[in-house]
Coordinates of C-alpha atoms and ligand atoms in Angstrom, one line a residue:
X348 CA -0.2 -19.3 16.7
X349 CA 2.1 -16.3 17.0
X350 CA 3.1 -14.6 13.8
X351 CA 5.4 -11.6 13.4
X352 CA 4.9 -9.4 10.3
X353 CA 7.8 -7.4 9.0
X354 CA 7.9 -4.5 6.6
X355 CA 11.4 -3.4 5.7
X356 CA 11.9 -0.1 4.0
X357 CA 15.2 1.4 3.1
X358 CA 15.9 2.9 6.5
X359 CA 13.0 1.5 8.6
X360 CA 11.4 -1.7 9.8
X361 CA 7.8 -1.8 10.8
X362 CA 6.7 -4.9 12.8
X363 CA 3.6 -6.3 14.4
X364 CA 3.4 -9.5 16.5
X365 CA 0.0 -11.2 16.2
X366 CA -1.6 -13.8 18.3
X367 CA -3.8 -15.4 15.7
X368 CA -6.4 -16.6 18.2
X369 CA -8.5 -13.5 18.1
X370 CA -6.6 -12.3 16.2
X371 CA -5.0 -9.7 18.4
X372 CA -1.8 -7.5 18.3
X373 CA 0.6 -8.4 21.1
X374 CA 3.2 -5.8 20.1
X375 CA 4.0 -3.4 17.3
X376 CA 6.5 -0.8 16.5
X377 CA 9.0 0.7 14.1
X378 CA 12.7 0.8 13.9
X379 CA 13.7 4.1 12.4
X380 CA 16.8 5.7 10.8
X381 CA 18.6 2.5 10.2
X382 CA 22.2 3.2 9.1
X383 CA 21.8 6.9 10.0
X384 CA 22.6 9.0 13.0
X385 CA 20.1 8.9 15.8
X386 CA 18.5 5.5 15.1
X387 CA 15.7 4.4 17.5
X388 CA 12.8 2.0 18.0
X389 CA 9.3 3.0 18.9
X390 CA 7.7 0.0 20.5
X391 CA 4.3 -0.7 21.9
X392 CA 3.1 -3.6 23.9
X393 CA 0.6 -4.2 26.7
X394 CA -0.7 -0.7 26.2
X395 CA 2.7 0.8 27.0
X396 CA 4.7 2.9 24.5
X397 CA 8.4 3.4 24.6
X398 CA 11.1 4.9 22.4
X399 CA 14.5 3.3 22.7
X400 CA 17.7 4.7 21.2
X401 CA 20.5 2.6 19.9
X402 CA 23.1 2.4 17.2
X403 CA 21.4 0.4 14.4
X404 CA 23.7 0.0 11.5
X405 CA 21.6 -2.3 9.2
X406 CA 18.4 -4.4 9.0
X407 CA 20.0 -7.4 10.7
X408 CA 20.9 -5.4 13.8
X409 CA 17.5 -3.6 13.7
X410 CA 15.7 -6.9 13.7
X411 CA 18.0 -8.3 16.4
X412 CA 17.3 -5.3 18.6
X413 CA 13.6 -5.6 18.0
X414 CA 13.5 -9.3 18.9
X415 CA 15.5 -8.5 22.0
X416 CA 12.8 -6.0 23.1
X417 CA 10.1 -8.6 22.4
X418 CA 11.6 -11.0 25.0
X419 CA 12.8 -8.3 27.4
X420 CA 11.2 -8.3 30.9
X421 CA 10.5 -4.6 30.9
X422 CA 9.0 -4.0 27.4
X423 CA 8.4 -7.5 26.0
X424 CA 5.4 -9.8 25.6
X425 CA 7.0 -13.2 25.0
X426 CA 9.6 -15.2 27.0
X427 CA 11.4 -16.9 24.2
X428 CA 11.8 -16.6 20.4
X429 CA 10.6 -20.2 20.2
X430 CA 7.1 -18.8 20.8
X431 CA 7.2 -17.2 17.3
X432 CA 5.6 -19.7 15.0
X433 CA 6.1 -17.9 11.7
X434 CA 7.4 -14.7 10.1
X435 CA 5.4 -12.9 7.3
X436 CA 7.3 -10.4 5.1
X437 CA 5.9 -7.7 3.0
X438 CA 7.6 -7.7 -0.4
X439 CA 6.9 -4.9 -2.8
X440 CA 7.5 -6.4 -6.2
X441 CA 6.8 -10.0 -7.1
X442 CA 7.0 -9.5 -10.9
X443 CA 5.0 -12.0 -12.9
X444 CA 6.3 -14.9 -10.8
X445 CA 4.2 -14.4 -7.7
X446 CA 0.5 -14.5 -8.0
X447 CA -0.1 -15.1 -4.3
X448 CA 1.8 -15.3 -1.0
X449 CA 4.5 -18.0 -0.8
X450 CA 6.6 -19.7 1.8
X451 CA 10.2 -18.4 1.5
X452 CA 12.6 -21.1 0.1
X453 CA 16.0 -20.8 -1.5
X454 CA 14.3 -20.9 -4.9
X455 CA 11.9 -18.0 -3.9
X456 CA 14.9 -16.0 -2.7
X457 CA 16.7 -16.5 -6.0
X458 CA 13.6 -15.3 -7.9
X459 CA 13.4 -12.2 -5.5
X460 CA 17.0 -11.4 -6.2
X461 CA 16.1 -11.5 -9.9
X462 CA 13.1 -9.2 -9.4
X463 CA 15.4 -6.5 -7.9
X464 CA 15.8 -5.0 -11.3
X465 CA 12.0 -4.2 -11.3
X466 CA 12.1 -2.6 -7.9
X467 CA 15.6 -1.4 -7.2
X468 CA 14.6 0.8 -4.3
X469 CA 12.1 -1.5 -2.6
X470 CA 13.0 -5.1 -3.0
X471 CA 16.6 -5.0 -1.6
X472 CA 15.5 -3.9 1.9
X473 CA 12.7 -6.5 1.8
X474 CA 15.3 -9.1 1.0
X475 CA 17.6 -7.8 3.8
X476 CA 14.7 -8.5 6.2
X477 CA 14.3 -12.0 4.9
X478 CA 18.0 -12.8 5.2
X479 CA 18.2 -11.3 8.7
X480 CA 15.2 -13.3 10.0
X481 CA 16.5 -16.5 8.4
X482 CA 19.8 -16.1 10.2
X483 CA 18.2 -15.1 13.5
X484 CA 15.3 -17.5 13.6
X485 CA 16.6 -20.3 11.3
X486 CA 13.9 -22.9 12.3
X487 CA 10.9 -20.6 11.9
X488 CA 9.0 -20.7 8.6
X489 CA 8.8 -17.5 6.7
X490 CA 6.4 -16.3 4.1
X491 CA 6.3 -13.4 1.6
X492 CA 3.2 -11.4 0.6
X493 CA 3.6 -9.2 -2.5
X494 CA 2.1 -5.8 -3.2
X495 CA 1.8 -6.8 -6.8
X496 CA 0.3 -10.3 -6.4
X497 CA -3.4 -9.3 -6.2
X498 CA -3.2 -7.5 -9.5
X499 CA -1.8 -10.5 -11.4
X500 CA -5.3 -11.4 -12.4
X501 CA -5.5 -8.3 -14.7
X502 CA -6.2 -9.3 -18.3
X503 CA -3.4 -8.7 -20.8
X504 CA -5.2 -5.8 -22.6
X505 CA -5.2 -4.0 -19.2
X506 CA -1.6 -4.7 -18.2
X507 CA 0.2 -4.1 -21.5
X508 CA 1.6 -0.8 -22.5
X509 CA 1.3 0.1 -26.2
X510 CA 5.0 0.1 -26.8
X511 CA 7.0 -2.4 -28.8
X512 CA 6.0 -5.9 -27.6
X513 CA 9.7 -6.9 -27.5
X514 CA 10.2 -4.6 -24.5
X515 CA 7.7 -6.8 -22.6
X516 CA 9.5 -10.0 -23.6
X517 CA 12.9 -8.6 -23.0
X518 CA 12.4 -6.6 -19.8
X519 CA 9.0 -7.6 -18.5
X520 CA 7.8 -4.0 -19.0
X521 CA 4.1 -4.1 -18.2
X522 CA 1.7 -2.8 -15.6
X523 CA 1.9 -4.6 -12.2
X524 CA 0.1 -2.4 -9.8
X525 CA 0.8 -2.0 -6.1
X526 CA -1.1 -1.7 -2.8
X527 CA -2.4 -5.2 -3.7
X528 CA -2.6 -6.4 -0.1
X529 CA -4.7 -3.4 0.8
X530 CA -7.0 -3.6 -2.2
X531 CA -7.5 -7.3 -1.4
X532 CA -8.2 -6.7 2.3
X533 CA -10.7 -3.9 1.8
X534 CA -12.5 -5.6 -1.1
X535 CA -12.8 -8.8 0.9
X536 CA -14.0 -6.9 3.9
X537 CA -16.5 -5.0 1.8
X538 CA -18.0 -8.3 0.6
X539 CA -18.3 -9.4 4.2
X540 CA -19.8 -6.2 5.5
X541 CA -22.2 -5.7 2.6
X542 CA -23.7 -9.2 2.7
X543 CA -27.1 -9.1 1.0
X544 CA -26.2 -6.1 -1.2
X545 CA -24.6 -6.4 -4.6
X546 CA -20.8 -6.6 -4.4
X547 CA -19.8 -8.1 -7.7
X548 CA -18.2 -4.9 -8.9
X549 CA -16.1 -3.0 -6.4
X550 CA -13.8 0.0 -6.9
X551 CA -11.3 0.3 -4.1
X552 CA -9.6 3.7 -3.6
X553 CA -6.4 3.4 -1.5
X554 CA -5.6 7.1 -0.9
X555 CA -2.5 7.8 1.2
X556 CA 0.8 9.5 0.3
X557 CA 1.0 6.8 -2.3
X558 CA -2.4 6.3 -3.9
X559 CA -4.1 3.9 -6.3
X560 CA -7.5 2.7 -7.4
X561 CA -8.4 -0.9 -8.3
X562 CA -11.3 -2.5 -10.2
X563 CA -12.3 -5.7 -8.4
X564 CA -14.6 -8.0 -10.3
X565 CA -15.9 -11.1 -8.5
X566 CA -13.1 -10.7 -5.9
X567 CA -10.3 -10.4 -8.6
X568 CA -8.4 -7.3 -9.6
X569 CA -9.0 -6.6 -13.2
X570 CA -7.4 -3.2 -13.4
X571 CA -5.4 -0.8 -11.2
X572 CA -4.0 2.7 -11.6
X573 CA -0.3 2.1 -10.8
X574 CA 1.9 0.5 -13.4
X575 CA 5.4 -0.9 -13.8
X576 CA 6.3 1.4 -10.9
X577 CA 4.2 3.2 -8.3
X578 CA 4.4 6.5 -10.1
X579 CA 1.5 6.0 -12.6
X580 CA -2.1 6.8 -12.0
X581 CA -3.4 9.2 -9.4
X582 CA -2.0 12.5 -8.3
X583 CA -0.1 11.5 -5.1
X584 CA 1.8 13.3 -2.3
X585 CA 4.9 13.8 -4.3
X586 CA 4.4 11.6 -7.4
X587 CA 2.9 13.0 -10.6
X588 CA 0.7 10.0 -11.7
X589 CA -0.5 9.9 -15.3
X590 CA 1.7 12.0 -17.6
X591 CA 2.3 12.5 -21.3
X592 CA 5.6 10.6 -21.7
X593 CA 6.6 13.3 -24.1
X594 CA 7.0 15.6 -21.2
X595 CA 9.9 13.6 -19.8
X596 CA 12.2 14.1 -22.8
X597 CA 11.1 17.7 -23.2
X598 CA 11.8 18.7 -19.6
X599 CA 15.1 16.8 -19.7
X600 CA 16.2 18.8 -22.7
X601 CA 14.9 22.2 -21.6
X602 CA 16.1 21.9 -18.0
X603 CA 19.3 20.0 -18.9
X604 CA 18.6 17.3 -16.4
X605 CA 19.6 13.6 -16.6
X606 CA 17.8 10.3 -15.9
X607 CA 18.1 10.5 -12.1
X608 CA 17.0 14.2 -12.2
X609 CA 13.8 13.4 -14.0
X610 CA 13.2 10.4 -11.8
X611 CA 13.4 12.5 -8.7
X612 CA 11.2 15.2 -10.4
X613 CA 8.4 12.8 -11.0
X614 CA 8.7 10.9 -7.8
X615 CA 9.7 13.5 -5.2
X616 CA 8.8 17.0 -6.4
X617 CA 5.5 16.5 -8.2
X618 CA 2.0 15.6 -7.2
X619 CA 0.3 17.6 -4.4
X620 CA 3.6 19.1 -3.3
X621 CA 4.7 20.1 -6.8
X622 CA 1.4 21.8 -7.7
X623 CA 0.7 23.5 -4.3
X624 CA 4.3 24.4 -3.4
X625 CA 2.9 24.1 0.2
X626 CA 3.0 20.4 1.2
X627 CA 2.5 16.8 0.2
X628 CA 0.3 16.3 3.3
X629 CA -3.4 16.4 2.8
X630 CA -4.2 18.0 6.2
X631 CA -1.8 20.9 5.5
X632 CA -3.2 21.4 2.0
X633 CA -6.8 21.4 3.3
X634 CA -5.9 24.1 5.8
X635 CA -4.0 26.1 3.2
X636 CA -6.9 25.9 0.8
X637 CA -9.3 27.0 3.5
X638 CA -7.1 30.0 4.1
X639 CA -7.4 30.9 0.4
X640 CA -4.2 29.5 -1.0
X641 CA -5.1 29.2 -4.7
X642 CA -2.4 26.6 -5.6
X643 CA -3.5 24.4 -2.6
X644 CA -7.0 24.5 -4.0
X645 CA -5.8 23.6 -7.4
X646 CA -3.8 20.6 -6.1
X647 CA -6.8 19.3 -4.2
X648 CA -9.1 19.7 -7.2
X649 CA -6.7 17.8 -9.4
X650 CA -6.4 15.1 -6.8
X651 CA -10.2 14.6 -6.4
X652 CA -10.8 14.9 -10.2
X653 CA -8.3 12.2 -11.0
X654 CA -9.8 9.8 -8.5
X655 CA -13.3 10.5 -9.8
X656 CA -12.1 10.0 -13.4
X657 CA -10.7 6.6 -12.5
X658 CA -13.9 5.5 -10.7
X659 CA -15.7 6.4 -14.0
X660 CA -13.2 4.5 -16.0
X661 CA -13.3 1.4 -13.8
X662 CA -17.1 1.4 -13.8
X663 CA -16.9 1.3 -17.6
X664 CA -14.2 -1.5 -17.4
X665 CA -16.5 -3.7 -15.3
X666 CA -19.8 -2.7 -16.9
X667 CA -21.0 -1.0 -13.7
X668 CA -20.1 -0.6 -10.1
X669 CA -21.8 -1.9 -6.9
X670 CA -19.5 -0.4 -4.2
X671 CA -16.8 2.3 -3.9
X672 CA -14.4 1.7 -1.0
X673 CA -12.3 4.5 0.6
X674 CA -9.1 3.6 2.5
X675 CA -5.6 4.8 3.2
X676 CA -4.8 7.9 5.4
X677 CA -6.8 10.2 3.2
X678 CA -9.6 7.8 2.3
X679 CA -10.1 6.9 6.0
X680 CA -9.8 10.4 7.4
X681 CA -10.6 13.1 5.0
X682 CA -14.4 13.7 4.8
X683 CA -13.8 16.5 2.4
X684 CA -11.9 14.3 0.0
X685 CA -14.5 11.6 0.1
X686 CA -17.2 14.1 -0.6
X687 CA -15.4 15.9 -3.4
X688 CA -14.5 12.7 -5.1
X689 CA -18.0 11.3 -4.9
X690 CA -19.7 14.5 -6.0
X691 CA -20.9 14.1 -9.5
X692 CA -21.1 10.3 -9.5
X693 CA -24.9 10.3 -9.1
X694 CA -25.1 9.3 -12.8
X695 CA -23.5 6.0 -11.8
X696 CA -26.1 5.5 -9.0
X697 CA -24.0 6.7 -6.1
X698 CA -26.1 8.9 -3.8
X699 CA -23.6 10.2 -1.3
X700 CA -24.7 11.0 2.2
X701 CA -22.9 14.1 3.5
X702 CA -24.2 13.7 7.0
X703 CA -23.1 10.1 7.4
X704 CA -19.7 11.1 6.0
X705 CA -19.1 14.2 8.1
X706 CA -16.2 13.8 10.6
X707 CA -15.8 10.1 10.2
X708 CA -12.2 9.0 10.8
X709 CA -10.6 5.6 10.7
X710 CA -13.8 3.5 11.1
X711 CA -15.8 1.2 8.9
X712 CA -18.9 3.1 7.8
X713 CA -21.3 3.2 4.9
X714 CA -21.5 6.8 3.7
X715 CA -24.0 6.5 0.9
X716 CA -27.8 7.1 1.4
X717 CA -30.0 4.2 2.3
X718 CA -31.3 2.9 -1.0
X719 CA -28.4 4.2 -3.0
X720 CA -27.8 1.7 -5.9
X721 CA -24.0 2.1 -5.4
X722 CA -22.7 1.8 -1.8
X723 CA -19.9 4.1 -0.7
X724 CA -18.1 2.8 2.3
X725 CA -15.0 3.6 4.4
X726 CA -12.9 0.6 5.4
X727 CA -9.6 1.2 7.3
X728 CA -7.0 -1.0 5.6
X729 CA -5.1 -3.7 7.5
X730 CA -2.3 -5.0 5.3
X731 CA -0.4 -6.5 8.3
X732 CA -3.4 -8.7 9.3
X733 CA -3.7 -9.9 5.7
X734 CA 0.0 -10.8 5.7
X735 CA -0.4 -12.6 9.0
X736 CA -3.4 -14.6 7.8
X737 CA -1.6 -15.6 4.6
X738 CA 1.5 -16.6 6.6
X739 CA -0.7 -18.7 9.0
X740 CA -2.4 -20.4 6.1
X741 CA 0.8 -21.3 4.3
X742 CA 2.5 -22.5 7.5
X743 CA -0.5 -24.7 8.4
X744 CA -0.7 -26.1 4.9
X745 CA 2.9 -27.0 5.1
X746 CA 2.7 -29.0 8.3
Ligands
LIG2163 P1 1.4 6.2 3.3 O1 1.1 6.1 1.8 O2 2.7 6.9 3.6 O3 1.1 5.0 4.1 P2 -1.0 7.2 4.7 O4 -1.9 6.1 4.2 O5 -0.6 7.2 6.2 O6 0.3 7.3 3.8 O7 -1.7 8.6 4.4 C1 -1.1 9.8 4.6 C2 -2.0 10.9 4.1 O8 -3.2 10.8 4.9 C3 -1.4 12.3 4.3 O9 -1.6 13.1 3.2 C4 -2.2 12.8 5.5 O10 -2.4 14.2 5.4 C5 -3.6 12.2 5.2 N1 -4.4 12.2 6.5 C6 -4.2 11.6 7.6 N2 -5.1 12.0 8.6 C7 -5.9 12.9 7.9 C8 -7.0 13.7 8.3 N3 -7.5 13.7 9.5 N4 -7.6 14.6 7.4 C9 -7.1 14.6 6.1 N5 -6.0 13.9 5.7 C10 -5.4 13.1 6.6

């Protein structure tokens, strides 16, 4: 079975074509700068990488262009669109309606249109991708996998905010959590890799530009650090994470800024960038801190401390912890961050092994000492594969 996985952002489309026997990746790439000057596609297939320029005005034309490349003689890997058996879409916000991946139907589309109010920036491009694929490949089944779905198992006392209950009933204001596909993938993979060891209570740390932690009890998410929107929780590249809500009105008043101003402040100008004034990028911050930049050091310490605090909180939420998983660009690649976060967690039973950790990038590896009661492990995430597998399952069940 061949499945194409699509992830539509506001001005980009990431794609991967899977051959599910294996599974193996037949082609992958990204359409960039959609609707802007200088749009292009970076495409990779059969070990060959190309960058192709073109005027790409919207998601429909981006997907059309990408499909054209997939069947082209020079850069393609299939002969006909009919070889594509199904399409899997990443959808950011599924609200309370979607607790797992679903086949896309008219009814699902109507519900997704409704959920735009919860994710006004993310869901519209996801929907554009769905509409485009439906018109270009009308006979091919399509499925949606939601960033929020894995966290729908959170108990009400974990997902509710302590604000008037009517705001929940009127506007569905509650915690949803994101990166669910990643937390699900790495926690499932941890259970596979650590067979024979205890894996009932897993804390998964997805640390990238956007970052979140999840508490996974018996394979189900019971808490996670992001909320109604992805701005809650950890210190991120440019997002502030947890904040006294009183700060918002105070800053709006003092700086005389409006709703969109404060929104941009907490989403785009805060986090590692806001504190350091140097960069939102972990690599650049680590270099700046090594060179003695004091605010870069502070930003890093805040980042590590917040993750450590969440690990402690989630150990308390689950009555203990068996494994801590590191994933995402920082979790997979920054040995310093993994060490700094784990330092001080010996009281939980995590004996970190600095030697095993040193220099490891992007590979599955246990980085706690042999005999450590809590296992620390690096697991590179693979959201696309998870979406492809869900799509395969749904398509087969529907036959
Ligand atoms: P996104 O949330 O955009 O998907 P990623 O998961 O790709 O982000 O993570 C990006 C982050 O990973 C950046 O802060 C980047 O600096 C960091 N990162 C990538 N490689 C390394 C590395 N070798 N050492 C430290 N940090 C790294």
